[in-house]
mmCIF file of C-alpha atoms in Angstrom:
data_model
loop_
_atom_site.group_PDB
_atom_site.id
_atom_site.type_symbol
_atom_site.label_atom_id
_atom_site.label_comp_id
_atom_site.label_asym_id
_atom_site.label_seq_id
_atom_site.Cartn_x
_atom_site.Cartn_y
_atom_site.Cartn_z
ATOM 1 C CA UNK A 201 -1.537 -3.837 -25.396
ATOM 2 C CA UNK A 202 -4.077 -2.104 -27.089
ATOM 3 C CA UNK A 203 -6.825 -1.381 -24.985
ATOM 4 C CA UNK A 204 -5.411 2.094 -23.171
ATOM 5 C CA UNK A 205 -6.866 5.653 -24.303
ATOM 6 C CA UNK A 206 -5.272 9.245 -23.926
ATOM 7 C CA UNK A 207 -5.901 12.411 -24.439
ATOM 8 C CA UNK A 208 -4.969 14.293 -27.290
ATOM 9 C CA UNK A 209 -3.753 17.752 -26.504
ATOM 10 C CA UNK A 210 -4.502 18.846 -29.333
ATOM 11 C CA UNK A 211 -8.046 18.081 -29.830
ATOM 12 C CA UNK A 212 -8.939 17.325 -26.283
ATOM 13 C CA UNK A 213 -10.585 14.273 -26.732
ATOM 14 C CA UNK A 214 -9.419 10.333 -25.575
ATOM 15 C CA UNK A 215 -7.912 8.533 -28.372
ATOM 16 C CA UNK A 216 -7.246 4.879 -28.135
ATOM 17 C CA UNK A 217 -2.966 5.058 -27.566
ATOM 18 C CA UNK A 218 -2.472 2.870 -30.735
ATOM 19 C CA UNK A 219 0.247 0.321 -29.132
ATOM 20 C CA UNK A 220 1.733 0.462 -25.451
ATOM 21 C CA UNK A 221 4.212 -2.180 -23.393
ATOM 22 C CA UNK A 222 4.650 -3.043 -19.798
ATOM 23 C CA UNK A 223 7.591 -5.519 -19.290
ATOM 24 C CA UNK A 224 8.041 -6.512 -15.454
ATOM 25 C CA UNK A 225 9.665 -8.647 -13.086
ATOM 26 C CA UNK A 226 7.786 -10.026 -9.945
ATOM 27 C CA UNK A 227 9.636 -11.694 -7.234
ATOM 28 C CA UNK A 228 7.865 -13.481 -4.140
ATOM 29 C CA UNK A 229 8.924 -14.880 -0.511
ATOM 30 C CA UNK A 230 6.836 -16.811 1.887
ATOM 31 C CA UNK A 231 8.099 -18.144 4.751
ATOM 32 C CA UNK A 232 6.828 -20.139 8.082
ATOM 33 C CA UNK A 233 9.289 -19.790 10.684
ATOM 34 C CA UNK A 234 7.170 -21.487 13.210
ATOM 35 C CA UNK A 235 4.258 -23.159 12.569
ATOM 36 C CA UNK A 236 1.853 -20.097 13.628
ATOM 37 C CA UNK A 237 3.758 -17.493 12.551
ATOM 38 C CA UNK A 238 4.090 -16.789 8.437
ATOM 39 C CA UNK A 239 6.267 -14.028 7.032
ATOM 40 C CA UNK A 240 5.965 -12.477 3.043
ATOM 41 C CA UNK A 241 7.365 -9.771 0.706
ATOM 42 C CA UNK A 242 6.995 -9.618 -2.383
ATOM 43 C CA UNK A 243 8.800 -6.728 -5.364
ATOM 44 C CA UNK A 244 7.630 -5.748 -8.730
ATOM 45 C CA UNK A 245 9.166 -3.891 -11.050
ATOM 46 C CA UNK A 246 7.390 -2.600 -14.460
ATOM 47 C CA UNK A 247 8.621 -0.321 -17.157
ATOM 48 C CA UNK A 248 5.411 0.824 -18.835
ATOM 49 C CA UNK A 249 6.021 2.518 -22.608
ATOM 50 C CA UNK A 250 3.376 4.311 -24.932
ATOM 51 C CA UNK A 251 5.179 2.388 -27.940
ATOM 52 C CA UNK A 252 3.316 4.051 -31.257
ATOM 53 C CA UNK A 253 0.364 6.683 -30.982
ATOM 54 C CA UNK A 254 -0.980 7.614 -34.471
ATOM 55 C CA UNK A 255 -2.722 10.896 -33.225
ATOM 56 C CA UNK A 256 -0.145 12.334 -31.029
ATOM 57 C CA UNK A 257 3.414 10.719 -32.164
ATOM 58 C CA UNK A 258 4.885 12.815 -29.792
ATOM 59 C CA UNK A 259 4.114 10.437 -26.885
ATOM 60 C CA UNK A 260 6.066 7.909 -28.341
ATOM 61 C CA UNK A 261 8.389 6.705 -25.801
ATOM 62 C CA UNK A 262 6.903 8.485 -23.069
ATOM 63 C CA UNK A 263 5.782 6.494 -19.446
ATOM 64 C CA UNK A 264 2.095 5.312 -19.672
ATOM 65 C CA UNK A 265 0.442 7.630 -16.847
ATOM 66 C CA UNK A 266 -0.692 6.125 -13.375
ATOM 67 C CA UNK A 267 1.707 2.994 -13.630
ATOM 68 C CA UNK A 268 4.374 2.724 -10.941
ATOM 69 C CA UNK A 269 8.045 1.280 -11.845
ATOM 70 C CA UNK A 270 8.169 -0.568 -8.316
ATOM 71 C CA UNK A 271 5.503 -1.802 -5.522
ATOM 72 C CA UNK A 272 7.039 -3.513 -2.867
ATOM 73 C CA UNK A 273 4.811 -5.367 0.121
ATOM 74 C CA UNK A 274 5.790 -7.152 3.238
ATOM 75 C CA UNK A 275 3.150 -8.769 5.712
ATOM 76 C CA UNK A 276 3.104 -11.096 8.564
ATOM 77 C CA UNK A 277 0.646 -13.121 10.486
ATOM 78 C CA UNK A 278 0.739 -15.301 13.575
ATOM 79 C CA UNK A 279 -2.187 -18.098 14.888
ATOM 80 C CA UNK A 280 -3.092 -16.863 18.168
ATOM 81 C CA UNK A 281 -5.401 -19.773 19.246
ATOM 82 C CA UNK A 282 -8.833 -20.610 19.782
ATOM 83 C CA UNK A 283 -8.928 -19.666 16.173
ATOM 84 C CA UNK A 284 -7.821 -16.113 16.413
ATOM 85 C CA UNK A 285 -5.512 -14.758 13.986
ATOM 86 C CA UNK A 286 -3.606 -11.711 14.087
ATOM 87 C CA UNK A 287 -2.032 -9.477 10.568
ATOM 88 C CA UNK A 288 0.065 -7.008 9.224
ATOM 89 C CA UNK A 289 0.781 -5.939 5.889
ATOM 90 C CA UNK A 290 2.910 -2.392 4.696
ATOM 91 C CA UNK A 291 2.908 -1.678 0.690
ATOM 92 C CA UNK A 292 4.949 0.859 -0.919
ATOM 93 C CA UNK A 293 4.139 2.179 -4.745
ATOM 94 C CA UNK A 294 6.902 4.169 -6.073
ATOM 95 C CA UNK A 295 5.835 7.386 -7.937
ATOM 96 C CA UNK A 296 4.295 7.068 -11.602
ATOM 97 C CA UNK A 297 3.824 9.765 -14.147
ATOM 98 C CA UNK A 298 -0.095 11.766 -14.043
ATOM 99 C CA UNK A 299 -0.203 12.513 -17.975
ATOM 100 C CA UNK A 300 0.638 11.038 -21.041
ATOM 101 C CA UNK A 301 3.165 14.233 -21.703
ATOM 102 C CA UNK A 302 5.309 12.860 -18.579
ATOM 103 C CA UNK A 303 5.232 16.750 -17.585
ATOM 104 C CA UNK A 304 4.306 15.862 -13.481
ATOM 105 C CA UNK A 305 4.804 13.017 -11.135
ATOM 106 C CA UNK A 306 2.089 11.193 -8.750
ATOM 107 C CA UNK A 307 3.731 11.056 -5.508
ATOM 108 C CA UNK A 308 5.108 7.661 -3.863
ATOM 109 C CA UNK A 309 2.714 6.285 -0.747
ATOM 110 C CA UNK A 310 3.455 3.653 1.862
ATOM 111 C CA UNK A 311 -0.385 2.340 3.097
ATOM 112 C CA UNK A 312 0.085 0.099 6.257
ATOM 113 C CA UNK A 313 -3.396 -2.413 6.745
ATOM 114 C CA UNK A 314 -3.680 -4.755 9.369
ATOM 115 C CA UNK A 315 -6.372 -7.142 11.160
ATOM 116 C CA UNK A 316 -7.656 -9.696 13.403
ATOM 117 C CA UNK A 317 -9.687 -12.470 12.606
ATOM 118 C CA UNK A 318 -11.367 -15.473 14.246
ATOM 119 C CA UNK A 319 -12.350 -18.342 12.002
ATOM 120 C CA UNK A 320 -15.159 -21.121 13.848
ATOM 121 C CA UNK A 321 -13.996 -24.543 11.929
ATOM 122 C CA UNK A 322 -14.015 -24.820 8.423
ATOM 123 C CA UNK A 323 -16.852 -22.589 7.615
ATOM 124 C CA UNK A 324 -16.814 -19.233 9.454
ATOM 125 C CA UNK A 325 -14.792 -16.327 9.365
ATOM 126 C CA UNK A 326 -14.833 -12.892 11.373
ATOM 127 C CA UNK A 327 -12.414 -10.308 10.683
ATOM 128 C CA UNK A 328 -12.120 -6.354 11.162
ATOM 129 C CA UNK A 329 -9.573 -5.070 9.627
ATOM 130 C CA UNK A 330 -7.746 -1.299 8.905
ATOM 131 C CA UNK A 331 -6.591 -0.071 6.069
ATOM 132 C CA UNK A 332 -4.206 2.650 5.504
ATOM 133 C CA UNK A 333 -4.178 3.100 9.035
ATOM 134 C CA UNK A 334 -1.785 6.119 8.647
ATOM 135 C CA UNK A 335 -4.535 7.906 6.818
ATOM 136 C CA UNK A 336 -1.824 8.794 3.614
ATOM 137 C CA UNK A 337 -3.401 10.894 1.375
ATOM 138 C CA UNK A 338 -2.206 9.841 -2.014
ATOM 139 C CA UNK A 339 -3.502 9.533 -5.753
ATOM 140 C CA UNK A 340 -4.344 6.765 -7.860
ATOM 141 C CA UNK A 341 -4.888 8.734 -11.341
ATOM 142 C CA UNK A 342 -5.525 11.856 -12.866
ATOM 143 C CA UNK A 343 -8.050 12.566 -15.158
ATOM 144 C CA UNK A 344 -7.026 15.518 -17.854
ATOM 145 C CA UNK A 345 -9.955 15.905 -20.066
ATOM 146 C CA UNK A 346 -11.916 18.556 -16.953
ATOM 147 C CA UNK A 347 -10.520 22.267 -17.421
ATOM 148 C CA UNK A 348 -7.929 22.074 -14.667
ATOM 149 C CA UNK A 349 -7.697 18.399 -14.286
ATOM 150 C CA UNK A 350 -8.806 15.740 -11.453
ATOM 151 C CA UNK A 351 -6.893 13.669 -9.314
ATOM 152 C CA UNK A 352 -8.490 10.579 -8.082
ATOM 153 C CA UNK A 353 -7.484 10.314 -4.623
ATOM 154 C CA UNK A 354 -6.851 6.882 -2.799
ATOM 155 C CA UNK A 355 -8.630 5.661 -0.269
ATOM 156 C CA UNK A 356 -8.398 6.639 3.137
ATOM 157 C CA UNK A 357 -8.192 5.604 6.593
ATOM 158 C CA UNK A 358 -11.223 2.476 6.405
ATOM 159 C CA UNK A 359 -12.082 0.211 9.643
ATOM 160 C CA UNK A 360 -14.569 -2.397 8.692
ATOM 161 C CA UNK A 361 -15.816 -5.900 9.598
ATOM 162 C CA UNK A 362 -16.322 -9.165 7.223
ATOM 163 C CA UNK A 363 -17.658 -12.420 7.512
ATOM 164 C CA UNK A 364 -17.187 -15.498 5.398
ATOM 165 C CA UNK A 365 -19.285 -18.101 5.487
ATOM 166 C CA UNK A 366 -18.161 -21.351 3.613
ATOM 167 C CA UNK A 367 -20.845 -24.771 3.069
#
């Protein structure tokens, strides 16, 4: 890849990283032990690498920030009738690295969701849902270029409705 920026410590501005690789693995399970009831996990692993950087060579090597090595998520759901369906889904994202320098680690989080939907025929489909329902507080990023940095922070607890309408 080609397309990630960093900042150069040295002159403070973003420089395009000038060649970076993520190699992964992704593994995936779905399973229907009864007919209204369905069962998944899934695991990813990545090993993200700044591979050449022509402004700051001393990256070279390092962990591309704000990529985690492992995510892993497991969910079930189960048809409660009358077109009612009931959900639960728990994803972990292992810690990643906040800078290009690898000097400090972004936390791990665990963000548990869940919801309840009723779907009329083909066409309609209610649903409120939760998401992290444990309110985590965690970070997605962090941006170096402000004078003592900025950490973007995930979101947090969100209860909310949807409806899908299909013709």
């Amino acid at each position: 890849r080609q397309d990630i920026v960093a900042m150069n410590p040295e002159t403070r501005l973003q420089e395009n990283i000038g060649d970076c690789r993520i190699m992964g693995l992704e593994l995936e399970l779905k399973v229907r032990p009864l007919d209204r009831w369905a069962i998944w996990a899934s695991w990813g692993f990545r090993e993200p690498r700044i591979e050449s950087f022509v402004g700051y060579p001393e990256l070279e090597g390092n962990r591309i920030p704000g990529i985690s090595d492992h995510t892993v998520t497991g969910g079930t759901s189960v048809e409660l009738g009358l077109g009612f369906r009931l959900g639960a889904e728990v994803r972990f994202i292992s810690e990643s690295y906040g800078n290009e320098q690898n000097s400090f680690v972004l936390p791990a989080y665990v963000l548990v969701d869940a919801w309840l939907s009723w779907r009329w025929r083909d066409s309609l489909e209610i649903a409120i849902y939760g998401k992290n329902l444990l309110d985590w507080e965690y970070y997605t990023a962090v941006f170096n270029r402000v004078r003592n940095g900025s950490a973007f922070a995930g979101t947090p607890l969100t209860v909310g409705v949807t409806a899908n309408l299909r013709f």
